[in-house]
mmCIF file of C-alpha atoms and ligand atoms in Angstrom:
data_model
loop_
_atom_site.group_PDB
_atom_site.id
_atom_site.type_symbol
_atom_site.label_atom_id
_atom_site.label_comp_id
_atom_site.label_asym_id
_atom_site.label_seq_id
_atom_site.Cartn_x
_atom_site.Cartn_y
_atom_site.Cartn_z
ATOM 1 C CA UNK A 551 18.312 -18.394 3.244
ATOM 2 C CA UNK A 552 19.066 -15.045 5.246
ATOM 3 C CA UNK A 553 17.774 -11.652 4.901
ATOM 4 C CA UNK A 554 20.556 -10.939 2.522
ATOM 5 C CA UNK A 555 20.093 -13.328 0.091
ATOM 6 C CA UNK A 556 18.523 -12.696 -3.455
ATOM 7 C CA UNK A 557 15.054 -13.351 -4.032
ATOM 8 C CA UNK A 558 12.715 -13.504 -7.287
ATOM 9 C CA UNK A 559 8.952 -12.832 -6.735
ATOM 10 C CA UNK A 560 7.525 -13.386 -10.062
ATOM 11 C CA UNK A 561 9.234 -10.846 -12.485
ATOM 12 C CA UNK A 562 10.855 -9.060 -9.660
ATOM 13 C CA UNK A 563 14.488 -9.898 -8.882
ATOM 14 C CA UNK A 564 15.363 -8.466 -5.415
ATOM 15 C CA UNK A 565 18.954 -8.313 -4.296
ATOM 16 C CA UNK A 566 17.967 -8.910 -0.821
ATOM 17 C CA UNK A 567 14.695 -9.703 1.512
ATOM 18 C CA UNK A 568 14.406 -6.259 3.380
ATOM 19 C CA UNK A 569 11.552 -4.668 1.923
ATOM 20 C CA UNK A 570 10.532 -0.916 2.373
ATOM 21 C CA UNK A 571 7.014 -0.939 3.578
ATOM 22 C CA UNK A 572 4.793 1.671 1.775
ATOM 23 C CA UNK A 573 4.426 4.918 4.006
ATOM 24 C CA UNK A 574 2.598 7.997 3.070
ATOM 25 C CA UNK A 575 4.735 11.054 4.061
ATOM 26 C CA UNK A 576 2.601 14.062 2.611
ATOM 27 C CA UNK A 577 5.533 15.581 0.343
ATOM 28 C CA UNK A 578 3.587 15.881 -2.985
ATOM 29 C CA UNK A 579 3.182 19.154 -4.345
ATOM 30 C CA UNK A 580 0.287 20.815 -6.034
ATOM 31 C CA UNK A 581 -2.108 18.569 -8.091
ATOM 32 C CA UNK A 582 -0.668 15.428 -6.496
ATOM 33 C CA UNK A 583 2.679 15.708 -8.339
ATOM 34 C CA UNK A 584 5.802 14.095 -6.386
ATOM 35 C CA UNK A 585 8.466 16.778 -5.574
ATOM 36 C CA UNK A 586 12.215 16.759 -5.979
ATOM 37 C CA UNK A 587 12.715 15.946 -2.235
ATOM 38 C CA UNK A 588 10.765 12.798 -3.107
ATOM 39 C CA UNK A 589 13.474 11.845 -5.571
ATOM 40 C CA UNK A 590 16.186 12.023 -2.964
ATOM 41 C CA UNK A 591 13.893 10.343 -0.277
ATOM 42 C CA UNK A 592 13.708 7.213 -2.437
ATOM 43 C CA UNK A 593 17.050 7.112 -4.035
ATOM 44 C CA UNK A 594 18.504 7.123 -0.409
ATOM 45 C CA UNK A 595 16.708 4.032 0.531
ATOM 46 C CA UNK A 596 17.551 2.206 -2.850
ATOM 47 C CA UNK A 597 19.398 -0.501 -1.131
ATOM 48 C CA UNK A 598 16.166 -2.122 -0.024
ATOM 49 C CA UNK A 599 15.671 -5.453 -1.852
ATOM 50 C CA UNK A 600 12.447 -3.650 -2.951
ATOM 51 C CA UNK A 601 10.763 -0.211 -2.262
ATOM 52 C CA UNK A 602 6.946 0.075 -2.139
ATOM 53 C CA UNK A 603 6.067 3.389 -2.537
ATOM 54 C CA UNK A 604 3.764 5.371 -0.502
ATOM 55 C CA UNK A 605 -0.023 5.014 -1.339
ATOM 56 C CA UNK A 606 -0.422 6.771 -4.767
ATOM 57 C CA UNK A 607 -3.977 7.635 -5.980
ATOM 58 C CA UNK A 608 -5.288 5.937 -9.229
ATOM 59 C CA UNK A 609 -7.444 8.873 -9.849
ATOM 60 C CA UNK A 610 -8.457 12.285 -8.188
ATOM 61 C CA UNK A 611 -11.584 10.662 -6.466
ATOM 62 C CA UNK A 612 -8.817 8.334 -5.015
ATOM 63 C CA UNK A 613 -7.261 11.282 -2.790
ATOM 64 C CA UNK A 614 -8.237 11.712 0.532
ATOM 65 C CA UNK A 615 -5.119 12.846 2.631
ATOM 66 C CA UNK A 616 -3.173 16.232 2.684
ATOM 67 C CA UNK A 617 -0.185 16.245 -0.131
ATOM 68 C CA UNK A 618 -0.492 12.694 -1.249
ATOM 69 C CA UNK A 619 0.751 11.767 -4.771
ATOM 70 C CA UNK A 620 -1.562 10.617 -7.767
ATOM 71 C CA UNK A 621 -0.558 8.454 -11.037
ATOM 72 C CA UNK A 622 -3.299 9.746 -13.365
ATOM 73 C CA UNK A 623 -1.865 12.823 -15.063
ATOM 74 C CA UNK A 624 1.240 13.456 -17.289
ATOM 75 C CA UNK A 625 2.894 15.887 -14.826
ATOM 76 C CA UNK A 626 2.726 12.963 -12.179
ATOM 77 C CA UNK A 627 3.860 10.572 -14.609
ATOM 78 C CA UNK A 628 7.008 12.741 -15.561
ATOM 79 C CA UNK A 629 7.702 13.233 -11.719
ATOM 80 C CA UNK A 630 7.601 9.568 -10.721
ATOM 81 C CA UNK A 631 9.754 8.851 -13.683
ATOM 82 C CA UNK A 632 12.637 11.042 -12.183
ATOM 83 C CA UNK A 633 11.857 8.889 -8.730
ATOM 84 C CA UNK A 634 12.310 5.489 -10.394
ATOM 85 C CA UNK A 635 15.196 6.542 -12.386
ATOM 86 C CA UNK A 636 16.946 7.602 -9.224
ATOM 87 C CA UNK A 637 16.324 4.421 -7.603
ATOM 88 C CA UNK A 638 17.196 2.332 -10.485
ATOM 89 C CA UNK A 639 20.553 4.324 -10.945
ATOM 90 C CA UNK A 640 21.296 3.531 -7.255
ATOM 91 C CA UNK A 641 20.731 -0.403 -7.813
ATOM 92 C CA UNK A 642 17.112 -0.493 -6.282
ATOM 93 C CA UNK A 643 13.716 -1.804 -7.491
ATOM 94 C CA UNK A 644 10.549 -0.187 -6.783
ATOM 95 C CA UNK A 645 6.673 -0.836 -7.366
ATOM 96 C CA UNK A 646 3.972 1.662 -6.895
ATOM 97 C CA UNK A 647 1.361 1.160 -4.287
ATOM 98 C CA UNK A 648 -2.172 1.994 -5.593
ATOM 99 C CA UNK A 649 -4.174 3.568 -2.673
ATOM 100 C CA UNK A 650 -7.863 4.778 -3.472
ATOM 101 C CA UNK A 651 -9.230 5.653 -0.323
ATOM 102 C CA UNK A 652 -12.824 5.787 -1.078
ATOM 103 C CA UNK A 653 -14.942 7.258 1.895
ATOM 104 C CA UNK A 654 -11.730 7.813 3.978
ATOM 105 C CA UNK A 655 -11.473 11.368 2.486
ATOM 106 C CA UNK A 656 -12.104 15.136 3.046
ATOM 107 C CA UNK A 657 -13.012 17.214 0.109
ATOM 108 C CA UNK A 658 -10.714 19.756 1.568
ATOM 109 C CA UNK A 659 -7.756 17.549 0.418
ATOM 110 C CA UNK A 660 -9.048 16.689 -3.126
ATOM 111 C CA UNK A 661 -8.985 18.868 -6.058
ATOM 112 C CA UNK A 662 -12.454 20.675 -7.196
ATOM 113 C CA UNK A 663 -14.500 18.366 -9.210
ATOM 114 C CA UNK A 664 -13.542 15.202 -7.541
ATOM 115 C CA UNK A 665 -15.950 13.253 -5.438
ATOM 116 C CA UNK A 666 -15.685 11.044 -2.421
ATOM 117 C CA UNK A 667 -17.119 7.800 -3.414
ATOM 118 C CA UNK A 668 -17.626 4.205 -1.772
ATOM 119 C CA UNK A 669 -19.604 0.978 -2.302
ATOM 120 C CA UNK A 670 -22.725 2.107 -0.112
ATOM 121 C CA UNK A 671 -23.554 5.571 1.386
ATOM 122 C CA UNK A 672 -22.386 5.223 4.870
ATOM 123 C CA UNK A 673 -20.008 7.866 6.321
ATOM 124 C CA UNK A 674 -16.982 6.590 8.200
ATOM 125 C CA UNK A 675 -16.777 7.588 11.786
ATOM 126 C CA UNK A 676 -13.725 9.617 12.913
ATOM 127 C CA UNK A 677 -11.857 12.767 11.348
ATOM 128 C CA UNK A 678 -9.113 13.394 8.984
ATOM 129 C CA UNK A 679 -6.373 16.268 8.887
ATOM 130 C CA UNK A 680 -6.914 19.024 6.446
ATOM 131 C CA UNK A 681 -4.787 22.178 6.014
ATOM 132 C CA UNK A 682 -7.913 24.093 5.428
ATOM 133 C CA UNK A 683 -10.166 23.042 8.242
ATOM 134 C CA UNK A 684 -7.823 21.293 10.734
ATOM 135 C CA UNK A 685 -9.691 18.047 11.764
ATOM 136 C CA UNK A 686 -12.463 17.387 9.785
ATOM 137 C CA UNK A 687 -15.082 14.719 9.598
ATOM 138 C CA UNK A 688 -15.012 12.230 6.752
ATOM 139 C CA UNK A 689 -17.055 13.334 3.547
ATOM 140 C CA UNK A 690 -20.494 11.471 3.046
ATOM 141 C CA UNK A 691 -19.746 9.273 0.535
ATOM 142 C CA UNK A 692 -21.816 8.872 -2.904
ATOM 143 C CA UNK A 693 -22.543 4.975 -3.381
ATOM 144 C CA UNK A 694 -21.064 3.785 -6.826
ATOM 145 C CA UNK A 695 -23.448 2.813 -9.585
ATOM 146 C CA UNK A 696 -22.546 -0.144 -11.691
ATOM 147 C CA UNK A 697 -20.927 1.855 -14.236
ATOM 148 C CA UNK A 698 -18.992 3.911 -11.894
ATOM 149 C CA UNK A 699 -17.462 0.663 -10.525
ATOM 150 C CA UNK A 700 -16.224 -0.149 -14.169
ATOM 151 C CA UNK A 701 -14.883 3.170 -14.036
ATOM 152 C CA UNK A 702 -12.867 2.956 -11.089
ATOM 153 C CA UNK A 703 -11.461 -0.303 -12.201
ATOM 154 C CA UNK A 704 -10.498 1.305 -15.452
ATOM 155 C CA UNK A 705 -8.991 3.987 -13.224
ATOM 156 C CA UNK A 706 -6.763 1.243 -11.635
ATOM 157 C CA UNK A 707 -5.947 0.080 -14.981
ATOM 158 C CA UNK A 708 -4.849 3.229 -16.349
ATOM 159 C CA UNK A 709 -2.745 3.869 -13.098
ATOM 160 C CA UNK A 710 -0.756 0.576 -13.951
ATOM 161 C CA UNK A 711 -0.349 1.523 -17.419
ATOM 162 C CA UNK A 712 1.115 5.084 -15.988
ATOM 163 C CA UNK A 713 3.012 3.238 -13.429
ATOM 164 C CA UNK A 714 4.820 1.181 -16.268
ATOM 165 C CA UNK A 715 5.367 4.304 -18.295
ATOM 166 C CA UNK A 716 7.001 5.967 -15.160
ATOM 167 C CA UNK A 717 9.468 3.124 -14.901
ATOM 168 C CA UNK A 718 7.884 1.475 -11.910
ATOM 169 C CA UNK A 719 8.827 -2.394 -11.611
ATOM 170 C CA UNK A 720 5.371 -3.319 -10.547
ATOM 171 C CA UNK A 721 2.170 -2.239 -8.663
ATOM 172 C CA UNK A 722 0.732 -3.203 -5.566
ATOM 173 C CA UNK A 723 -3.034 -3.078 -4.815
ATOM 174 C CA UNK A 724 -3.657 -1.437 -1.312
ATOM 175 C CA UNK A 725 -6.407 -3.686 0.012
ATOM 176 C CA UNK A 726 -6.327 -2.928 3.760
ATOM 177 C CA UNK A 727 -6.915 -0.254 6.459
ATOM 178 C CA UNK A 728 -10.573 0.548 5.534
ATOM 179 C CA UNK A 729 -9.882 1.915 1.933
ATOM 180 C CA UNK A 730 -11.849 1.500 -1.075
ATOM 181 C CA UNK A 731 -11.104 -2.323 -1.717
ATOM 182 C CA UNK A 732 -11.348 -3.004 1.764
ATOM 183 C CA UNK A 733 -14.693 -1.258 1.912
ATOM 184 C CA UNK A 734 -16.066 -3.481 -0.806
ATOM 185 C CA UNK A 735 -14.716 -6.682 0.970
ATOM 186 C CA UNK A 736 -16.485 -6.036 4.337
ATOM 187 C CA UNK A 737 -19.963 -6.238 5.479
ATOM 188 C CA UNK A 738 -19.882 -3.166 7.686
ATOM 189 C CA UNK A 739 -18.956 -0.777 4.630
ATOM 190 C CA UNK A 740 -20.645 -3.007 1.792
ATOM 191 C CA UNK A 741 -24.487 -3.079 1.812
ATOM 192 C CA UNK A 742 -25.004 -3.392 -1.975
ATOM 193 C CA UNK A 743 -27.706 -6.034 -3.201
ATOM 194 C CA UNK A 744 -26.120 -6.031 -6.840
ATOM 195 C CA UNK A 745 -23.323 -8.278 -7.891
ATOM 196 C CA UNK A 746 -20.792 -6.391 -5.789
ATOM 197 C CA UNK A 747 -22.494 -6.849 -2.356
ATOM 198 C CA UNK A 748 -24.061 -9.469 -0.427
ATOM 199 C CA UNK A 749 -22.516 -12.950 -0.720
ATOM 200 C CA UNK A 750 -18.535 -13.228 -0.162
ATOM 201 C CA UNK A 751 -18.218 -14.068 -3.912
ATOM 202 C CA UNK A 752 -19.790 -10.768 -4.657
ATOM 203 C CA UNK A 753 -18.181 -8.694 -1.918
ATOM 204 C CA UNK A 754 -14.691 -9.983 -3.337
ATOM 205 C CA UNK A 755 -15.743 -9.301 -7.027
ATOM 206 C CA UNK A 756 -14.356 -5.733 -7.145
ATOM 207 C CA UNK A 757 -10.777 -6.432 -5.527
ATOM 208 C CA UNK A 758 -10.386 -9.506 -7.939
ATOM 209 C CA UNK A 759 -11.575 -7.487 -11.089
ATOM 210 C CA UNK A 760 -9.174 -4.594 -10.153
ATOM 211 C CA UNK A 761 -6.255 -7.161 -9.753
ATOM 212 C CA UNK A 762 -7.269 -9.046 -13.040
ATOM 213 C CA UNK A 763 -7.036 -5.360 -14.575
ATOM 214 C CA UNK A 764 -3.743 -4.736 -13.175
ATOM 215 C CA UNK A 765 -2.318 -7.912 -14.236
ATOM 216 C CA UNK A 766 -3.723 -7.617 -17.793
ATOM 217 C CA UNK A 767 -1.468 -4.356 -18.045
ATOM 218 C CA UNK A 768 1.505 -5.276 -16.355
ATOM 219 C CA UNK A 769 1.508 -9.159 -17.136
ATOM 220 C CA UNK A 770 2.090 -11.961 -14.800
ATOM 221 C CA UNK A 771 4.374 -11.474 -11.961
ATOM 222 C CA UNK A 772 4.391 -7.688 -11.557
ATOM 223 C CA UNK A 773 1.537 -7.121 -9.511
ATOM 224 C CA UNK A 774 1.259 -7.493 -5.635
ATOM 225 C CA UNK A 775 -1.570 -7.212 -3.028
ATOM 226 C CA UNK A 776 -1.370 -6.036 0.606
ATOM 227 C CA UNK A 777 -3.842 -7.294 3.013
ATOM 228 C CA UNK A 778 -4.661 -7.271 6.690
ATOM 229 C CA UNK A 779 -7.513 -9.318 7.546
ATOM 230 C CA UNK A 780 -9.375 -8.377 10.696
ATOM 231 C CA UNK A 781 -7.912 -4.838 10.488
ATOM 232 C CA UNK A 782 -10.677 -2.493 12.127
ATOM 233 C CA UNK A 783 -8.816 0.893 10.995
ATOM 234 C CA UNK A 784 -10.878 3.723 9.670
ATOM 235 C CA UNK A 785 -14.111 2.225 10.969
ATOM 236 C CA UNK A 786 -14.108 -1.044 9.109
ATOM 237 C CA UNK A 787 -15.775 -4.074 9.973
ATOM 238 C CA UNK A 788 -16.656 -7.455 8.698
ATOM 239 C CA UNK A 789 -18.916 -10.370 10.262
ATOM 240 C CA UNK A 790 -16.260 -12.937 9.008
ATOM 241 C CA UNK A 791 -12.811 -11.829 7.839
ATOM 242 C CA UNK A 792 -11.495 -15.343 7.739
ATOM 243 C CA UNK A 793 -14.129 -16.596 5.173
ATOM 244 C CA UNK A 794 -13.777 -13.369 3.188
ATOM 245 C CA UNK A 795 -10.095 -13.675 2.864
ATOM 246 C CA UNK A 796 -10.075 -17.454 2.258
ATOM 247 C CA UNK A 797 -12.477 -16.828 -0.704
ATOM 248 C CA UNK A 798 -10.336 -13.703 -1.992
ATOM 249 C CA UNK A 799 -6.781 -15.383 -1.393
ATOM 250 C CA UNK A 800 -8.052 -18.708 -3.287
ATOM 251 C CA UNK A 801 -9.159 -16.669 -6.330
ATOM 252 C CA UNK A 802 -6.183 -13.986 -6.200
ATOM 253 C CA UNK A 803 -3.814 -16.875 -6.367
ATOM 254 C CA UNK A 804 -5.065 -17.953 -9.673
ATOM 255 C CA UNK A 805 -4.007 -14.517 -11.017
ATOM 256 C CA UNK A 806 -0.291 -14.965 -11.281
ATOM 257 C CA UNK A 807 0.480 -12.345 -8.723
ATOM 258 C CA UNK A 808 4.261 -11.556 -7.953
ATOM 259 C CA UNK A 809 3.487 -11.422 -4.124
ATOM 260 C CA UNK A 810 1.142 -11.193 -1.156
ATOM 261 C CA UNK A 811 2.149 -8.524 1.309
ATOM 262 C CA UNK A 812 0.345 -9.315 4.801
ATOM 263 C CA UNK A 813 0.486 -7.275 7.654
ATOM 264 C CA UNK A 814 0.219 -9.488 10.739
ATOM 265 C CA UNK A 815 -2.454 -8.367 13.589
ATOM 266 C CA UNK A 816 -2.809 -10.877 16.249
ATOM 267 C CA UNK A 817 -5.906 -8.828 17.857
ATOM 268 C CA UNK A 818 -7.673 -8.970 14.514
ATOM 269 C CA UNK A 819 -9.086 -12.656 14.975
ATOM 270 C CA UNK A 820 -7.545 -14.308 12.031
ATOM 271 C CA UNK A 821 -4.020 -15.907 11.826
ATOM 272 C CA UNK A 822 -2.940 -13.529 8.882
ATOM 273 C CA UNK A 823 0.110 -14.887 8.350
ATOM 274 C CA UNK A 824 -0.889 -18.723 8.316
ATOM 275 C CA UNK A 825 -3.739 -17.620 5.757
ATOM 276 C CA UNK A 826 -1.154 -16.041 3.615
ATOM 277 C CA UNK A 827 1.234 -19.027 3.573
ATOM 278 C CA UNK A 828 -1.678 -21.306 2.647
ATOM 279 C CA UNK A 829 -2.243 -19.506 -0.649
ATOM 280 C CA UNK A 830 0.929 -17.700 -1.374
ATOM 281 C CA UNK A 831 3.461 -19.789 0.523
ATOM 282 C CA UNK A 832 6.676 -18.996 -1.381
ATOM 283 C CA UNK A 833 5.722 -15.354 -2.433
ATOM 284 C CA UNK A 834 4.871 -14.005 1.179
ATOM 285 C CA UNK A 835 5.985 -10.875 2.287
ATOM 286 C CA UNK A 836 5.218 -10.116 5.831
ATOM 287 C CA UNK A 837 5.110 -6.890 8.131
ATOM 288 C CA UNK A 838 4.449 -5.070 11.394
ATOM 289 C CA UNK A 839 6.836 -4.641 14.158
ATOM 290 C CA UNK A 840 9.579 -6.961 12.991
ATOM 291 C CA UNK A 841 13.300 -6.147 13.988
ATOM 292 C CA UNK A 842 16.295 -7.787 12.323
ATOM 293 C CA UNK A 843 16.480 -10.831 14.550
ATOM 294 C CA UNK A 844 12.836 -11.846 14.061
ATOM 295 C CA UNK A 845 12.868 -10.990 10.389
ATOM 296 C CA UNK A 846 16.018 -13.157 9.965
ATOM 297 C CA UNK A 847 14.134 -15.981 11.851
ATOM 298 C CA UNK A 848 11.247 -15.990 9.542
ATOM 299 C CA UNK A 849 13.251 -15.775 6.485
ATOM 300 C CA UNK A 850 15.523 -18.521 7.795
ATOM 301 C CA UNK A 851 12.443 -20.896 8.609
ATOM 302 C CA UNK A 852 10.893 -20.298 5.288
ATOM 303 C CA UNK A 853 7.694 -18.829 6.972
ATOM 304 C CA UNK A 854 8.280 -15.620 5.087
ATOM 305 C CA UNK A 855 10.061 -14.796 1.605
ATOM 306 C CA UNK A 856 10.859 -11.391 2.693
ATOM 307 C CA UNK A 857 10.072 -8.968 5.568
ATOM 308 C CA UNK A 858 8.832 -5.410 5.077
ATOM 309 C CA UNK A 859 10.033 -2.638 7.519
ATOM 310 C CA UNK A 860 8.147 0.635 7.692
ATOM 311 C CA UNK A 861 9.173 2.902 10.620
ATOM 312 C CA UNK A 862 12.504 1.691 10.774
ATOM 313 C CA UNK A 863 13.240 3.182 7.153
ATOM 314 C CA UNK A 864 12.416 6.536 8.111
ATOM 315 C CA UNK A 865 15.313 7.571 10.252
ATOM 316 C CA UNK A 866 17.653 4.921 8.721
ATOM 317 C CA UNK A 867 17.758 4.954 4.973
ATOM 318 C CA UNK A 868 20.792 2.390 5.233
ATOM 319 C CA UNK A 869 18.664 0.185 6.936
ATOM 320 C CA UNK A 870 20.069 -2.876 5.000
ATOM 321 C CA UNK A 871 23.688 -1.871 5.670
ATOM 322 C CA UNK A 872 22.856 -1.384 9.311
ATOM 323 C CA UNK A 873 21.298 -4.789 9.596
ATOM 324 C CA UNK A 874 24.127 -6.488 7.883
ATOM 325 C CA UNK A 875 26.510 -4.802 10.333
ATOM 326 C CA UNK A 876 24.161 -5.199 13.281
ATOM 327 C CA UNK A 877 24.488 -1.549 13.853
ATOM 328 C CA UNK A 878 22.336 0.642 16.255
ATOM 329 C CA UNK A 879 19.106 1.942 14.545
ATOM 330 C CA UNK A 880 18.245 5.814 14.583
ATOM 331 C CA UNK A 881 15.124 7.056 16.067
ATOM 332 C CA UNK A 882 12.497 8.803 13.894
ATOM 333 C CA UNK A 883 11.090 12.093 14.830
ATOM 334 C CA UNK A 884 7.128 11.465 14.971
ATOM 335 C CA UNK A 885 6.354 15.275 14.684
ATOM 336 C CA UNK A 886 7.780 15.468 10.988
ATOM 337 C CA UNK A 887 6.193 12.229 9.558
ATOM 338 C CA UNK A 888 3.324 14.026 7.654
ATOM 339 C CA UNK A 889 4.694 17.585 8.269
ATOM 340 C CA UNK A 890 5.285 18.355 4.444
ATOM 341 C CA UNK A 891 8.881 20.179 4.834
ATOM 342 C CA UNK A 892 12.382 18.591 4.007
ATOM 343 C CA UNK A 893 13.011 18.440 7.780
ATOM 344 C CA UNK A 894 12.679 14.958 9.093
ATOM 345 C CA UNK A 895 12.394 13.587 5.368
ATOM 346 C CA UNK A 896 15.970 13.521 3.662
ATOM 347 C CA UNK A 897 18.106 14.490 6.356
ATOM 348 C CA UNK A 898 18.458 11.345 8.323
ATOM 349 C CA UNK A 899 22.064 10.546 7.561
ATOM 350 C CA UNK A 900 23.488 7.094 6.701
ATOM 351 C CA UNK A 901 26.053 5.758 9.305
ATOM 352 C CA UNK A 902 29.226 6.553 7.133
HETATM 353 C C1 LIG B 2319 4.030 7.490 8.456
HETATM 354 C C2 LIG B 2319 3.489 6.110 7.909
HETATM 355 C C3 LIG B 2319 2.715 6.225 7.018
HETATM 356 C C4 LIG B 2319 2.101 4.871 6.266
HETATM 357 N N1 LIG B 2319 1.604 5.037 5.133
HETATM 358 C C5 LIG B 2319 1.181 3.897 4.632
HETATM 359 C C6 LIG B 2319 0.734 3.663 3.199
HETATM 360 O O1 LIG B 2319 0.493 4.760 2.670
HETATM 361 N N2 LIG B 2319 0.148 2.459 2.685
HETATM 362 C C7 LIG B 2319 0.209 1.447 3.573
HETATM 363 O O2 LIG B 2319 -0.086 0.138 3.080
HETATM 364 N N3 LIG B 2319 0.630 1.405 4.816
HETATM 365 C C8 LIG B 2319 1.003 2.702 5.280
HETATM 366 N N4 LIG B 2319 1.642 2.472 6.609
HETATM 367 C C9 LIG B 2319 1.904 1.341 7.334
HETATM 368 C C10 LIG B 2319 3.215 0.838 7.045
HETATM 369 O O3 LIG B 2319 3.432 0.279 5.874
HETATM 370 C C11 LIG B 2319 3.457 -0.540 7.999
HETATM 371 O O4 LIG B 2319 2.611 -1.375 7.833
HETATM 372 C C12 LIG B 2319 3.611 -0.084 9.386
HETATM 373 O O5 LIG B 2319 4.475 0.879 9.701
HETATM 374 C C13 LIG B 2319 4.139 -1.335 10.185
HETATM 375 O O6 LIG B 2319 5.260 -1.916 10.087
HETATM 376 P P1 LIG B 2319 6.695 -1.281 10.960
HETATM 377 O O7 LIG B 2319 6.574 -1.774 12.171
HETATM 378 O O8 LIG B 2319 7.917 -1.980 10.129
HETATM 379 O O9 LIG B 2319 6.710 0.360 10.950
HETATM 380 C C14 LIG B 2319 2.330 3.825 7.162
HETATM 381 C C15 LIG B 2319 2.984 3.827 8.295
HETATM 382 C C16 LIG B 2319 3.496 4.736 8.769
HETATM 383 C C17 LIG B 2319 4.207 4.936 10.015
#
């Protein structure tokens, strides 16, 4: 197999194995509605075998960063419909990454009436950028009650219904980087003593229930999950990530997911790729700092079904064609990554 061969992941049919990794770019408008420039940005990158969208909040509570989009109201669904239509018209496929940040949030970046919530009332150490107050401390979160947990899982379900209505080919659960699902999995952020905390089985319950709710809407083979065992980002810590993720993957593998998306992290104490292969051998997308040659090698050896590229897609909308021609890659401007304007977003040209 090579990077440019077709691939079927569950119900998703990819024309090549170069996947665009999810990237928050902070270009959404008011009320977390996608903007016109987002339509162009994703359409420009439609030659990827699969586009995984930037993190999208399943509810207003799930927002945390500046100008990030949602999938919980009619205006958002209408705007995402224009994005997916443009991607499909250009021959691409696109899944929505559902990202609920939990405690990694500032109220400055959320609409009035929304809340910052988490498994336990433990504030994340660190700061987050806000337009109103510059760098601000993370909000103290409210610990979810049992009823609230059922409501949050229902938010994931409803966001999956909305994703389907908006024309996405599937959905991906963002289950790393210190956000809500990872907060439930990890001993440092989950100090509950009910059915959602304590034992590994209890700490994995939220993620497995959210996945099951998403699969129930979208059917088998359209839901993926992104993980990075051992990732300490956003003040996350777990006493035994190997054990946590073995349990999680063993049970997630029974849910008939389309794929598992694994970020490698050699410093995290777990061999993430080996763990992913054990449970999702033929449905594994790998990521982090791959280049064309290393990606070709892992696909050729069968170590991974596909490789996701993040930063290379920012300045190279035609990354697949450049890889095919072994052409030089353009460099991204880091100053405009989250800047909010058109500059550094849709203005990176293709080679020809
Ligand atoms: C600007 C930017 C925004 C990102 N936003 C997200 C996100 O919304 N969701 C997510 O799962 N990962 C996010 N990531 C991580 C990327 O998906 C990817 O894991 C990372 O860039 C490493 O892959 P690369 O070496 O190919 O760039 C982001 C990365 C960048 C550079």
